[in-house]
Amino acid sequence: MTKPDWVIDKERAKRQAERETVWLFGLHAVRDALVNPARKKLRLVLTKNAADRLGAEVLAAGGISPEIVDPRNFNVPIDPESVHQGAAMEVKPLNWGKLADVAISGEGAPLVVLLDRVTDPHNVGAVLRSAEVFGARAVIAPHRHSAPETGALAKTASGALERQPYLRVTNLSEAMEELKAMGYVLLGLDGDADVTLGQALAEVGTRPVGLVMGAEGPGLRDKTRETCDRLVKIPAAGGFASLNVSNAAAVALYAATIR
């Protein structure tokens, strides 16, 4: 019996995921990955100076023997312009489990951030860092057209990638509907909205909140906008009413935590 195309695609995606690895770089990113028991570590490359700075305790916690190399011979598959600080590690991507488990019973406040086609790893890394600071349960993005785990994302997140759930889902609008069924109110940020974020949060009260943000320029896609419970804006004092998505996320997360 011939397998349906969707089954074949799912099996192919699973095999590809099993082969996928990530190279983390920079002392902060490597240190936090070493002490994360959930992170599967494959190869650790360090200069003598980086090994000394990480320290014997951190290296022992990682459970992987480092390759000590000369700084002039730091040959790992990362961008030559990357500021690696003499530390790089090949790892498997983290698996945070199912959306329902994280959103309902995960650590932190009943608060999540959803990113609609935000592909810049620096922006996503900064959002993860803010989400950790303000105690959100997860950052959620579509598997396609979003920033995957990369060394650049991990370095910008400054360790948050190891602790802040980053869930990449098959279909963002379906994940949004799932969150709504769990009781989340989804607020989509849109500079042209009539209602401010503060007003909407006051009306939401203590209900769980999902903050939905689009990429700079195109903003939220039509389907994403339609699936939100409400569109809201961050009020601006002047005529220039646009924030970088990572800055908007930080402001919105702060507002959601003090409501």
CSV table of C-alpha atoms in Angstrom, one decimal:
chain,number,residue,atom,x,y,z
A,1,MET,CA,0.0,0.0,0.0
A,2,THR,CA,1.4,3.4,-1.0
A,3,LYS,CA,1.9,5.9,1.8
A,4,PRO,CA,0.1,9.2,1.5
A,5,ASP,CA,2.2,12.2,0.5
A,6,TRP,CA,1.7,13.8,3.9
A,7,VAL,CA,3.0,10.7,5.7
A,8,ILE,CA,6.1,10.7,3.4
A,9,ASP,CA,6.7,14.4,4.1
A,10,LYS,CA,6.4,13.9,7.8
A,11,GLU,CA,8.8,11.0,7.8
A,12,ARG,CA,11.3,13.0,5.7
A,13,ALA,CA,11.0,16.0,8.0
A,14,LYS,CA,11.7,13.7,11.0
A,15,ARG,CA,14.8,12.2,9.4
A,16,GLN,CA,16.1,15.7,8.5
A,17,ALA,CA,15.5,16.9,12.1
A,18,GLU,CA,17.4,13.9,13.4
A,19,ARG,CA,20.4,14.9,11.3
A,20,GLU,CA,20.2,18.6,12.1
A,21,THR,CA,22.9,20.1,14.3
A,22,VAL,CA,23.7,23.6,15.4
A,23,TRP,CA,27.1,25.3,16.1
A,24,LEU,CA,26.9,27.6,19.1
A,25,PHE,CA,29.7,30.1,19.6
A,26,GLY,CA,30.7,32.7,22.2
A,27,LEU,CA,31.5,32.2,25.8
A,28,HIS,CA,28.0,33.0,27.2
A,29,ALA,CA,26.2,30.7,24.7
A,30,VAL,CA,28.6,27.8,25.1
A,31,ARG,CA,28.7,28.1,28.9
A,32,ASP,CA,25.0,28.0,29.2
A,33,ALA,CA,24.7,25.1,26.8
A,34,LEU,CA,27.3,23.2,28.7
A,35,VAL,CA,25.4,23.4,32.0
A,36,ASN,CA,22.1,22.6,30.4
A,37,PRO,CA,21.4,18.9,31.0
A,38,ALA,CA,18.7,18.9,28.2
A,39,ARG,CA,21.2,19.9,25.6
A,40,LYS,CA,22.8,17.1,23.6
A,41,LYS,CA,26.4,18.0,23.0
A,42,LEU,CA,28.4,16.6,20.1
A,43,ARG,CA,31.7,18.5,19.8
A,44,LEU,CA,33.4,21.2,21.8
A,45,VAL,CA,36.2,23.3,20.4
A,46,LEU,CA,38.1,25.8,22.6
A,47,THR,CA,41.2,27.8,22.8
A,48,LYS,CA,43.3,27.5,25.9
A,49,ASN,CA,42.2,31.0,27.0
A,50,ALA,CA,38.5,30.2,26.5
A,51,ALA,CA,38.8,26.9,28.4
A,52,ASP,CA,40.4,28.8,31.3
A,53,ARG,CA,37.7,31.4,31.3
A,54,LEU,CA,34.9,28.7,31.3
A,55,GLY,CA,36.6,27.0,34.2
A,56,ALA,CA,36.9,23.3,35.2
A,57,GLU,CA,33.6,23.2,36.9
A,58,VAL,CA,31.6,24.3,33.8
A,59,LEU,CA,33.6,22.0,31.5
A,60,ALA,CA,33.0,19.0,33.9
A,61,ALA,CA,29.3,19.8,34.0
A,62,GLY,CA,29.1,19.6,30.2
A,63,GLY,CA,30.2,16.0,30.1
A,64,ILE,CA,32.2,16.4,26.9
A,65,SER,CA,35.9,16.6,26.4
A,66,PRO,CA,37.0,19.8,24.6
A,67,GLU,CA,39.4,20.0,21.7
A,68,ILE,CA,41.9,22.6,22.6
A,69,VAL,CA,43.2,24.4,19.5
A,70,ASP,CA,45.5,27.2,18.6
A,71,PRO,CA,43.6,30.6,18.1
A,72,ARG,CA,45.1,30.7,14.6
A,73,ASN,CA,43.7,27.3,13.7
A,74,PHE,CA,40.1,27.7,15.0
A,75,ASN,CA,38.5,25.8,12.1
A,76,VAL,CA,34.9,25.3,12.8
A,77,PRO,CA,31.9,25.7,10.4
A,78,ILE,CA,30.8,29.2,11.5
A,79,ASP,CA,30.9,32.6,9.8
A,80,PRO,CA,34.6,33.7,9.9
A,81,GLU,CA,33.3,37.1,11.0
A,82,SER,CA,31.6,35.7,14.1
A,83,VAL,CA,32.9,36.9,17.5
A,84,HIS,CA,33.4,33.4,18.9
A,85,GLN,CA,35.8,34.3,21.7
A,86,GLY,CA,37.6,31.0,21.2
A,87,ALA,CA,34.6,28.9,22.1
A,88,ALA,CA,32.3,26.9,19.8
A,89,MET,CA,30.2,23.8,20.3
A,90,GLU,CA,28.2,21.5,18.0
A,91,VAL,CA,24.8,20.5,19.5
A,92,LYS,CA,21.4,19.1,18.7
A,93,PRO,CA,18.5,21.5,18.7
A,94,LEU,CA,16.5,21.6,21.9
A,95,ASN,CA,13.1,19.9,22.0
A,96,TRP,CA,10.7,21.7,24.3
A,97,GLY,CA,7.8,19.3,23.8
A,98,LYS,CA,4.2,20.1,23.0
A,99,LEU,CA,2.6,23.5,22.9
A,100,ALA,CA,-0.2,22.5,25.3
A,101,ASP,CA,2.3,21.3,27.9
A,102,VAL,CA,4.3,24.4,27.8
A,103,ALA,CA,1.4,26.9,27.6
A,104,ILE,CA,-0.8,25.3,30.3
A,105,SER,CA,1.6,24.0,32.9
A,106,GLY,CA,5.0,25.5,31.9
A,107,GLU,CA,7.1,27.6,34.2
A,108,GLY,CA,6.5,31.3,34.4
A,109,ALA,CA,3.4,33.5,34.0
A,110,PRO,CA,0.5,32.5,31.6
A,111,LEU,CA,2.1,34.7,28.9
A,112,VAL,CA,3.5,33.8,25.5
A,113,VAL,CA,4.9,35.6,22.6
A,114,LEU,CA,4.0,34.6,19.0
A,115,LEU,CA,6.3,35.7,16.1
A,116,ASP,CA,4.8,35.8,12.6
A,117,ARG,CA,7.6,35.3,10.1
A,118,VAL,CA,10.3,37.1,12.1
A,119,THR,CA,13.4,35.6,10.4
A,120,ASP,CA,16.2,37.8,11.7
A,121,PRO,CA,18.1,35.6,14.3
A,122,HIS,CA,19.2,38.7,16.2
A,123,ASN,CA,15.6,39.9,16.7
A,124,VAL,CA,14.5,36.5,17.8
A,125,GLY,CA,17.4,36.2,20.2
A,126,ALA,CA,16.6,39.5,21.7
A,127,VAL,CA,12.9,38.5,22.1
A,128,LEU,CA,13.9,35.3,23.8
A,129,ARG,CA,16.1,37.3,26.2
A,130,SER,CA,13.2,39.7,27.0
A,131,ALA,CA,10.8,36.7,27.4
A,132,GLU,CA,13.0,35.1,29.9
A,133,VAL,CA,13.5,38.4,31.9
A,134,PHE,CA,9.7,39.0,32.1
A,135,GLY,CA,8.9,35.3,32.8
A,136,ALA,CA,6.9,34.3,29.7
A,137,ARG,CA,6.2,30.6,29.2
A,138,ALA,CA,7.2,30.4,25.6
A,139,VAL,CA,8.2,32.2,22.3
A,140,ILE,CA,6.3,30.6,19.5
A,141,ALA,CA,7.0,30.8,15.7
A,142,PRO,CA,6.2,28.9,12.5
A,143,HIS,CA,8.7,26.3,11.6
A,144,ARG,CA,9.0,27.7,8.1
A,145,HIS,CA,9.8,31.4,7.6
A,146,SER,CA,11.2,31.9,11.1
A,147,ALA,CA,14.7,32.0,12.6
A,148,PRO,CA,15.9,28.5,13.5
A,149,GLU,CA,18.4,27.9,16.3
A,150,THR,CA,21.7,29.2,15.1
A,151,GLY,CA,24.9,30.4,16.8
A,152,ALA,CA,23.9,34.1,16.0
A,153,LEU,CA,20.5,33.6,17.6
A,154,ALA,CA,22.0,31.9,20.7
A,155,LYS,CA,24.7,34.6,21.1
A,156,THR,CA,22.1,37.4,20.9
A,157,ALA,CA,19.9,35.6,23.4
A,158,SER,CA,22.9,35.5,25.8
A,159,GLY,CA,22.0,32.2,27.3
A,160,ALA,CA,18.2,32.6,27.2
A,161,LEU,CA,18.0,30.0,24.3
A,162,GLU,CA,18.9,27.3,26.9
A,163,ARG,CA,16.2,28.3,29.4
A,164,GLN,CA,13.4,30.0,27.5
A,165,PRO,CA,11.1,27.7,25.5
A,166,TYR,CA,11.3,28.4,21.8
A,167,LEU,CA,8.6,26.4,20.0
A,168,ARG,CA,8.5,26.3,16.2
A,169,VAL,CA,5.1,25.0,15.1
A,170,THR,CA,3.9,23.6,11.8
A,171,ASN,CA,1.1,26.2,11.4
A,172,LEU,CA,1.0,29.4,13.4
A,173,SER,CA,-2.7,30.1,13.0
A,174,GLU,CA,-3.6,26.6,14.2
A,175,ALA,CA,-1.3,27.1,17.2
A,176,MET,CA,-3.2,30.4,17.9
A,177,GLU,CA,-6.5,28.6,17.8
A,178,GLU,CA,-5.1,26.0,20.2
A,179,LEU,CA,-4.0,28.7,22.6
A,180,LYS,CA,-7.5,30.4,22.4
A,181,ALA,CA,-9.1,27.0,23.3
A,182,MET,CA,-6.8,27.0,26.3
A,183,GLY,CA,-8.2,30.3,27.4
A,184,TYR,CA,-5.5,32.6,26.1
A,185,VAL,CA,-6.5,36.1,24.7
A,186,LEU,CA,-4.4,36.9,21.7
A,187,LEU,CA,-3.4,40.5,21.2
A,188,GLY,CA,-1.9,41.4,17.8
A,189,LEU,CA,0.4,44.4,17.7
A,190,ASP,CA,-0.5,46.7,14.9
A,191,GLY,CA,0.5,50.4,14.7
A,192,ASP,CA,-2.8,51.3,13.0
A,193,ALA,CA,-5.0,49.7,15.7
A,194,ASP,CA,-7.6,51.9,17.5
A,195,VAL,CA,-7.0,50.4,20.9
A,196,THR,CA,-3.8,50.7,23.0
A,197,LEU,CA,-2.1,47.7,24.5
A,198,GLY,CA,-2.6,49.1,28.0
A,199,GLN,CA,-6.4,49.5,27.4
A,200,ALA,CA,-6.7,45.9,26.1
A,201,LEU,CA,-4.7,44.4,28.9
A,202,ALA,CA,-6.8,46.2,31.5
A,203,GLU,CA,-9.9,44.6,29.9
A,204,VAL,CA,-8.3,41.2,29.7
A,205,GLY,CA,-7.6,41.2,33.5
A,206,THR,CA,-6.0,38.1,34.8
A,207,ARG,CA,-6.6,35.9,31.7
A,208,PRO,CA,-3.6,34.3,30.0
A,209,VAL,CA,-2.3,36.5,27.2
A,210,GLY,CA,-0.5,35.8,23.9
A,211,LEU,CA,1.3,38.8,22.3
A,212,VAL,CA,1.4,38.4,18.5
A,213,MET,CA,4.0,40.3,16.5
A,214,GLY,CA,4.8,40.4,12.9
A,215,ALA,CA,8.0,41.1,11.0
A,216,GLU,CA,9.2,44.6,10.4
A,217,GLY,CA,7.8,46.0,7.2
A,218,PRO,CA,5.0,43.5,6.3
A,219,GLY,CA,3.7,43.2,9.9
A,220,LEU,CA,1.1,40.5,10.6
A,221,ARG,CA,-0.2,38.4,7.8
A,222,ASP,CA,-3.9,38.6,7.0
A,223,LYS,CA,-4.6,35.1,8.5
A,224,THR,CA,-2.7,36.0,11.6
A,225,ARG,CA,-4.6,39.2,12.1
A,226,GLU,CA,-7.9,37.5,11.6
A,227,THR,CA,-7.0,34.9,14.2
A,228,CYS,CA,-6.1,37.5,16.9
A,229,ASP,CA,-8.8,38.4,19.4
A,230,ARG,CA,-7.9,42.0,19.1
A,231,LEU,CA,-5.4,44.3,17.4
A,232,VAL,CA,-3.6,46.8,19.7
A,233,LYS,CA,-0.9,49.4,19.4
A,234,ILE,CA,1.9,50.7,21.5
A,235,PRO,CA,1.2,54.5,21.7
A,236,ALA,CA,3.9,56.8,20.5
A,237,ALA,CA,4.5,60.4,21.6
A,238,GLY,CA,5.7,61.6,18.2
A,239,GLY,CA,5.0,61.0,14.6
A,240,PHE,CA,7.5,58.2,14.3
A,241,ALA,CA,5.3,55.3,15.5
A,242,SER,CA,7.4,52.2,14.7
A,243,LEU,CA,9.5,50.0,17.0
A,244,ASN,CA,11.9,47.3,16.1
A,245,VAL,CA,10.1,44.0,16.8
A,246,SER,CA,12.4,43.0,19.7
A,247,ASN,CA,11.9,46.4,21.3
A,248,ALA,CA,8.2,46.2,20.9
A,249,ALA,CA,8.3,42.7,22.4
A,250,ALA,CA,10.1,44.1,25.5
A,251,VAL,CA,7.7,46.9,26.0
A,252,ALA,CA,4.6,44.6,25.5
A,253,LEU,CA,6.0,42.0,27.9
A,254,TYR,CA,6.6,44.6,30.5
A,255,ALA,CA,3.1,46.0,30.1
A,256,ALA,CA,1.6,42.5,30.4
A,257,THR,CA,3.5,41.7,33.6
A,258,ILE,CA,2.4,44.8,35.5
A,259,ARG,CA,-1.3,44.7,34.6
